[in-house]
Short mmCIF file of C-alpha atoms in Angstrom, two decimals:
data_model
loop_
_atom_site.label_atom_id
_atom_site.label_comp_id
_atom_site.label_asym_id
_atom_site.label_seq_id
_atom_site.Cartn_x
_atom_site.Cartn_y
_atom_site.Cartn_z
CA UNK A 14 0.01 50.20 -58.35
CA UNK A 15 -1.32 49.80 -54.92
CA UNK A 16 -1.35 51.50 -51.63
CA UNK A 17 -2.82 50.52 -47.86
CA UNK A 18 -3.80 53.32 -45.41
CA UNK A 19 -4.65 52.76 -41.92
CA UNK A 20 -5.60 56.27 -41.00
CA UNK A 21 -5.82 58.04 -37.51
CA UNK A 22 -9.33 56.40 -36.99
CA UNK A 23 -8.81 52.65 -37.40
CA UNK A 24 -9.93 52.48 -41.06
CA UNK A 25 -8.27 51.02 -43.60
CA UNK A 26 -8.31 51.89 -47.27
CA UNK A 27 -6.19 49.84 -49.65
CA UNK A 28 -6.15 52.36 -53.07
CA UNK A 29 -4.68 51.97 -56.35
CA UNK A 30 -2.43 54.79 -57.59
CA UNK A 31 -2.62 55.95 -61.23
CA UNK A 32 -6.04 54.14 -62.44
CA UNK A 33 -6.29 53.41 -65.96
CA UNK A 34 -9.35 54.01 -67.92
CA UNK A 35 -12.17 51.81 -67.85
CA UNK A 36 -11.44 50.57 -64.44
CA UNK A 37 -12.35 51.46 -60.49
CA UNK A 38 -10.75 54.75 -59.62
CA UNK A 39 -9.66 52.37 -56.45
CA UNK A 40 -10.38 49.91 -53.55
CA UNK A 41 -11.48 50.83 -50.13
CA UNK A 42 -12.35 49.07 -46.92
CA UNK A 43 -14.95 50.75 -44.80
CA UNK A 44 -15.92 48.07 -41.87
CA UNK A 45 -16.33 50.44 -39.42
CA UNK A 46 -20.08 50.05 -38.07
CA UNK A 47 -21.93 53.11 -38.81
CA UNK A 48 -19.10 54.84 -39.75
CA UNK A 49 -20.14 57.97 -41.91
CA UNK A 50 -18.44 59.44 -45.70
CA UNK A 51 -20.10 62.70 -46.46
CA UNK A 52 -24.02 62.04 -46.52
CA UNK A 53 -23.27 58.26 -47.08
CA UNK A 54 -23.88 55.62 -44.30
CA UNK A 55 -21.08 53.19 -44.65
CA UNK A 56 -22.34 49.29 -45.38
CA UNK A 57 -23.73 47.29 -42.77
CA UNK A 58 -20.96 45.30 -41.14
CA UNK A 59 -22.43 41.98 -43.09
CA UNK A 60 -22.05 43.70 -46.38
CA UNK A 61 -19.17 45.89 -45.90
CA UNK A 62 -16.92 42.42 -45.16
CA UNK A 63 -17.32 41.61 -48.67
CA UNK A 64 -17.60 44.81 -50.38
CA UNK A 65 -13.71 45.38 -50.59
CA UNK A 66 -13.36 42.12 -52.38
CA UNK A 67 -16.40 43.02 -54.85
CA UNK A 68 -15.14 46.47 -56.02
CA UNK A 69 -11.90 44.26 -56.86
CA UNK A 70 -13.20 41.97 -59.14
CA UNK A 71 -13.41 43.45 -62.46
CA UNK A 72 -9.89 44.97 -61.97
CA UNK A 73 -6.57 42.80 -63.27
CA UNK A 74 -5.48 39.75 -61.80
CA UNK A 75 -2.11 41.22 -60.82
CA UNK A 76 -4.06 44.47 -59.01
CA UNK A 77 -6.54 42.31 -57.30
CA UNK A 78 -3.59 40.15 -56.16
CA UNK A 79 -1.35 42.78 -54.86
CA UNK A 80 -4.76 44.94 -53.28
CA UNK A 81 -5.59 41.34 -51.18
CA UNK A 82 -1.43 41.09 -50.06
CA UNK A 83 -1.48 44.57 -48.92
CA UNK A 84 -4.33 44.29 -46.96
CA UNK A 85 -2.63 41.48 -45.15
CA UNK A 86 0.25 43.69 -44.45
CA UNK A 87 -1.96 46.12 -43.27
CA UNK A 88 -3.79 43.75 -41.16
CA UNK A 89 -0.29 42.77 -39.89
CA UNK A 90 1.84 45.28 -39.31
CA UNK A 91 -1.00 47.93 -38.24
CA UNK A 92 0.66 47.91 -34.26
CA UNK A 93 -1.43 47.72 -30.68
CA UNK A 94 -3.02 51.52 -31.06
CA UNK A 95 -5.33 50.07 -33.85
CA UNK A 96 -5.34 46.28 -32.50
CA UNK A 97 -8.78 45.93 -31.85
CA UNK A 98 -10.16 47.80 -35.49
CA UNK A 99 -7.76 45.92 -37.00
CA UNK A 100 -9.25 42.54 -35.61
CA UNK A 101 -12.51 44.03 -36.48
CA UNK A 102 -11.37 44.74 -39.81
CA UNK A 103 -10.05 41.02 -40.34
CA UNK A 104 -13.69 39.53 -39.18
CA UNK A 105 -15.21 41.50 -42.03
CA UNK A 106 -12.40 40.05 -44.49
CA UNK A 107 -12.67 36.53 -43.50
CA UNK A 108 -15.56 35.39 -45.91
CA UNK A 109 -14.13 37.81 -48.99
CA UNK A 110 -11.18 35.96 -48.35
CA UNK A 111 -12.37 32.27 -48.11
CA UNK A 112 -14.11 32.55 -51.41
CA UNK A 113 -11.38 34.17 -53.09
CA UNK A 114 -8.91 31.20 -51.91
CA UNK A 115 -11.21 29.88 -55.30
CA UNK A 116 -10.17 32.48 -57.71
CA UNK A 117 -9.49 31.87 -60.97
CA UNK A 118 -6.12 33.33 -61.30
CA UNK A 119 -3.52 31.20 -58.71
CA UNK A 120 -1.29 34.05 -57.80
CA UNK A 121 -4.21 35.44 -56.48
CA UNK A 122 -5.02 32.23 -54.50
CA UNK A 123 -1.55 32.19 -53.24
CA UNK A 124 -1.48 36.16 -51.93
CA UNK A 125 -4.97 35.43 -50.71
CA UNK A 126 -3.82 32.42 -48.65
CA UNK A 127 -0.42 34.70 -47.05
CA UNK A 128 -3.57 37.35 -45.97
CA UNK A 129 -5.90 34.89 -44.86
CA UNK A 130 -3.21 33.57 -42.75
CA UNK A 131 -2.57 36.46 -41.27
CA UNK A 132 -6.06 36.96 -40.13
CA UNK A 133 -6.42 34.05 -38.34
CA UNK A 134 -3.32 34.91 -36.56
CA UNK A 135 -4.25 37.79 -35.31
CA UNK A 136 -8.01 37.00 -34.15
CA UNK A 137 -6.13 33.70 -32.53
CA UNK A 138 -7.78 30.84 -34.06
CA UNK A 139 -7.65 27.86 -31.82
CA UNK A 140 -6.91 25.55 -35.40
CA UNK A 141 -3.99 28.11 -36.51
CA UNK A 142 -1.83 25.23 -36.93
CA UNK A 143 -3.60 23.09 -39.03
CA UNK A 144 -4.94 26.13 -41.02
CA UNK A 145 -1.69 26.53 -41.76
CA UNK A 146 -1.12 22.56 -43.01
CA UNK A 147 -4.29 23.02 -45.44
CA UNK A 148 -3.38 26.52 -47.08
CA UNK A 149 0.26 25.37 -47.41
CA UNK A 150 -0.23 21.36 -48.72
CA UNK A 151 -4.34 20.86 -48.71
CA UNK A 152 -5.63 19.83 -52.09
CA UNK A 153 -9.02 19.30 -53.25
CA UNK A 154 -12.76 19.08 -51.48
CA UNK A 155 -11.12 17.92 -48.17
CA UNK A 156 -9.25 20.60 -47.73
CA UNK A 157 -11.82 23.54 -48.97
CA UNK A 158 -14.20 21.35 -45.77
CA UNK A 159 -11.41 21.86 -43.54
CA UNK A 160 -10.83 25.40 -44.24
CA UNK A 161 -14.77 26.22 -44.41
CA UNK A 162 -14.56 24.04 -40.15
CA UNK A 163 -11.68 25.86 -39.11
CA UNK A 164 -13.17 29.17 -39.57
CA UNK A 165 -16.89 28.91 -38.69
CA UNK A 166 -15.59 26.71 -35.75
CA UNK A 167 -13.32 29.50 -34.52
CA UNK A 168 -15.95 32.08 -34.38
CA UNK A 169 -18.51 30.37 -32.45
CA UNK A 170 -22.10 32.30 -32.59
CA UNK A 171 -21.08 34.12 -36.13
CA UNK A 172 -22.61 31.73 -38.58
CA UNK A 173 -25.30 33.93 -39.38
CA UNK A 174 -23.08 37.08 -39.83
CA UNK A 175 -21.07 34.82 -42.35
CA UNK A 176 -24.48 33.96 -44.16
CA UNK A 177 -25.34 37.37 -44.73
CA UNK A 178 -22.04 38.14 -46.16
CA UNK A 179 -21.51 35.76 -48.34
CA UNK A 180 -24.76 36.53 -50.01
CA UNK A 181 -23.56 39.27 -51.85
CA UNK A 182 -21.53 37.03 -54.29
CA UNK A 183 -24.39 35.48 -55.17
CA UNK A 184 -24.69 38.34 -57.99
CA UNK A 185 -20.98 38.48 -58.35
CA UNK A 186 -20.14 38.51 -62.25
CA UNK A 187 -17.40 36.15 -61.48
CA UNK A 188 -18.70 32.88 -61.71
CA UNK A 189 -15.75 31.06 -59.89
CA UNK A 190 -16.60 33.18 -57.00
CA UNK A 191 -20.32 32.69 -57.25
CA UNK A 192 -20.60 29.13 -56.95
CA UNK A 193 -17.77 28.88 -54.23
CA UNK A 194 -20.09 31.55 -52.21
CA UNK A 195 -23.25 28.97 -53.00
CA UNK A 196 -21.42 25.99 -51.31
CA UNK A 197 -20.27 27.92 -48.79
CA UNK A 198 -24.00 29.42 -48.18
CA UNK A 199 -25.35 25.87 -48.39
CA UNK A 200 -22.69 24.81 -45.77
CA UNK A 201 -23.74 26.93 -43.72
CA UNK A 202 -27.76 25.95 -44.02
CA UNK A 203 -27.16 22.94 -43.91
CA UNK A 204 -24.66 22.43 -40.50
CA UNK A 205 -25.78 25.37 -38.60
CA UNK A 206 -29.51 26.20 -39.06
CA UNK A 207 -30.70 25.81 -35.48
CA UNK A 208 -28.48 28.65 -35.01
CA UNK A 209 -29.37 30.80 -37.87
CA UNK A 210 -33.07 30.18 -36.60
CA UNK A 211 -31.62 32.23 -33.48
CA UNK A 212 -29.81 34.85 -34.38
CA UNK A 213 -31.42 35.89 -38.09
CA UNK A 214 -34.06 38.80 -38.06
CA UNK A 215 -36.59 39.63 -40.29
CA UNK A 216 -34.59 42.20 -42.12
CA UNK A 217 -31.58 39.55 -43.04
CA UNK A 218 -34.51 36.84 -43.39
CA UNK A 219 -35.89 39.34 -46.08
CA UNK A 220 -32.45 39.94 -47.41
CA UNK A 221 -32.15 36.06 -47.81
CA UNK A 222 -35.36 35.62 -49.66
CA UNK A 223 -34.24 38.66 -52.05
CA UNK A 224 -30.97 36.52 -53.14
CA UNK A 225 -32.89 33.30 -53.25
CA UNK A 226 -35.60 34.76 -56.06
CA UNK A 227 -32.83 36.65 -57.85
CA UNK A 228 -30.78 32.76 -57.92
CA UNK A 229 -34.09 31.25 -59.25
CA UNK A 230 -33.91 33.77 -62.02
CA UNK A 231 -30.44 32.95 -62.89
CA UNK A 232 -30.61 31.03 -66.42
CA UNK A 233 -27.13 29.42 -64.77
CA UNK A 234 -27.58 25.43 -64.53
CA UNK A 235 -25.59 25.49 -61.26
CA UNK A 236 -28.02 28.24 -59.68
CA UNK A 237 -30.75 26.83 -60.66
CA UNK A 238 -29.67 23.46 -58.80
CA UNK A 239 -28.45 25.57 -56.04
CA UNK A 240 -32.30 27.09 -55.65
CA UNK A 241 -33.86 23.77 -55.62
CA UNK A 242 -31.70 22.09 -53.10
CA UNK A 243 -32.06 25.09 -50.43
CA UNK A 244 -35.21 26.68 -51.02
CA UNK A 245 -36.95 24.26 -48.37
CA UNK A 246 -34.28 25.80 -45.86
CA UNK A 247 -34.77 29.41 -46.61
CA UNK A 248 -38.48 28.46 -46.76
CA UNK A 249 -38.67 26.85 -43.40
CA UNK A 250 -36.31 29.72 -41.91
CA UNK A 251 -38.16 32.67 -43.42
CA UNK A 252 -41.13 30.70 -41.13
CA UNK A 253 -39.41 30.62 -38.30
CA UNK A 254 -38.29 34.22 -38.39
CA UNK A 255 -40.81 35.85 -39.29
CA UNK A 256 -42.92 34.16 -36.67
#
């Protein structure tokens, strides 16, 4: 069982009630930047986006299901006082979100399609109609392109925070969700690197290179090919960086 909390400070936590042994004792969201728990800094807004979505993973299909629809109702129904977290909140998701639209399991791709949804909605894509058309009747490469456009193209200037999140699954022990997280990293090398030359600095550039050597130690086939066709790139960008 599952449970969302948005709690007198904008943050939402999205537990699960009654764990059973062996498993997470629950899933929360922390996205607030430099928000504080005890003597712990919370994540850095690039990792905290998609550490909801990794503490889920090794829980069942049906709980990671019903954790990603809550959140959506949370996201939803959380009222004008908390508008603005709440948008912040649904930034952090969006990349968690777009890779898990590749899950294994496809009630989890359905529930994670109502809550994606729901995000764009309330951050106001300009494509929220045909967004829409592709989650509801899109099938196949096309459609995962058209997704991957819609929201990189409606947040303009945010292509490198999207890089840094997505990094993260690149040590995710769900395979499905690693190599959806390495085409979306390589789309995002590959269309928008004048940008990321921008707006990277040397700490995420260092990040980068940390994920890129742990990839080439991967004895994974598909890694491997995913370190040979984009180590030029980091390469290159590393260089211009760390200029």
């Amino acid at each position: 069982m599952v449970s969302g909390v948005l709690n007198k400070s904008g943050e939402v936590r999205v537990v699960r009630l009654k764990p059973r042994r062996r498993q997470t004792a629950g899933l929360s969201v922390h996205c607030a930047e430099g928000e504080t728990k005890g003597s712990e800094r919370s994540p850095s807004p690039g990792v905290a986006g998609g550490a909801w979505m990794l503490q889920s993973l090794e829980e069942q299909e049906g709980v990671r299901g019903e954790a990603i629809l809550l959140y959506g109702d949370v996201i939803h129904s959380g009222g004008k006082k908390f508008r603005q977290q709440l948008k912040n909140h649904a930034f952090q998701a969006l990349v968690p979100l777009l890779l898990h639209l590749a899950d294994s399991c496809p009630d989890v791709v359905m529930k994670t399609k109502f809550t994606f949804l729901r995000c764009a909605l309330l951050l106001k894509w300009e494509f929220r109609k045909e967004l829409f058309g592709k989650l509801a009747w899109g099938r196949g490469l096309g459609a995962e392109n058209d997704i991957f456009i819609y929201m990189v193209e409606s947040n303009f200037g945010s292509y490198h925070q999207f890089l840094m999140q997505a990094l993260v699954y690149l040590s995710s022990p769900n395979r499905c969700l690693k190599v959806t997280a390495m085409k979306f990293i390589g789309g995002i090398l590959q269309d928008y690197f004048t940008d990321l030359c921008f707006h990277l600095k040397r700490g995420d550039v260092k990040t980068l290179r940390k994920y890129f050597e742990m990839v080439k130690q991967d004895p994974d086939s598909t890694s491997r090919k995913f370190y040979k066709s984009f180590v030029e790139d980091m390469v290159e960008l590393s260089q211009f960086v760390l200029l």
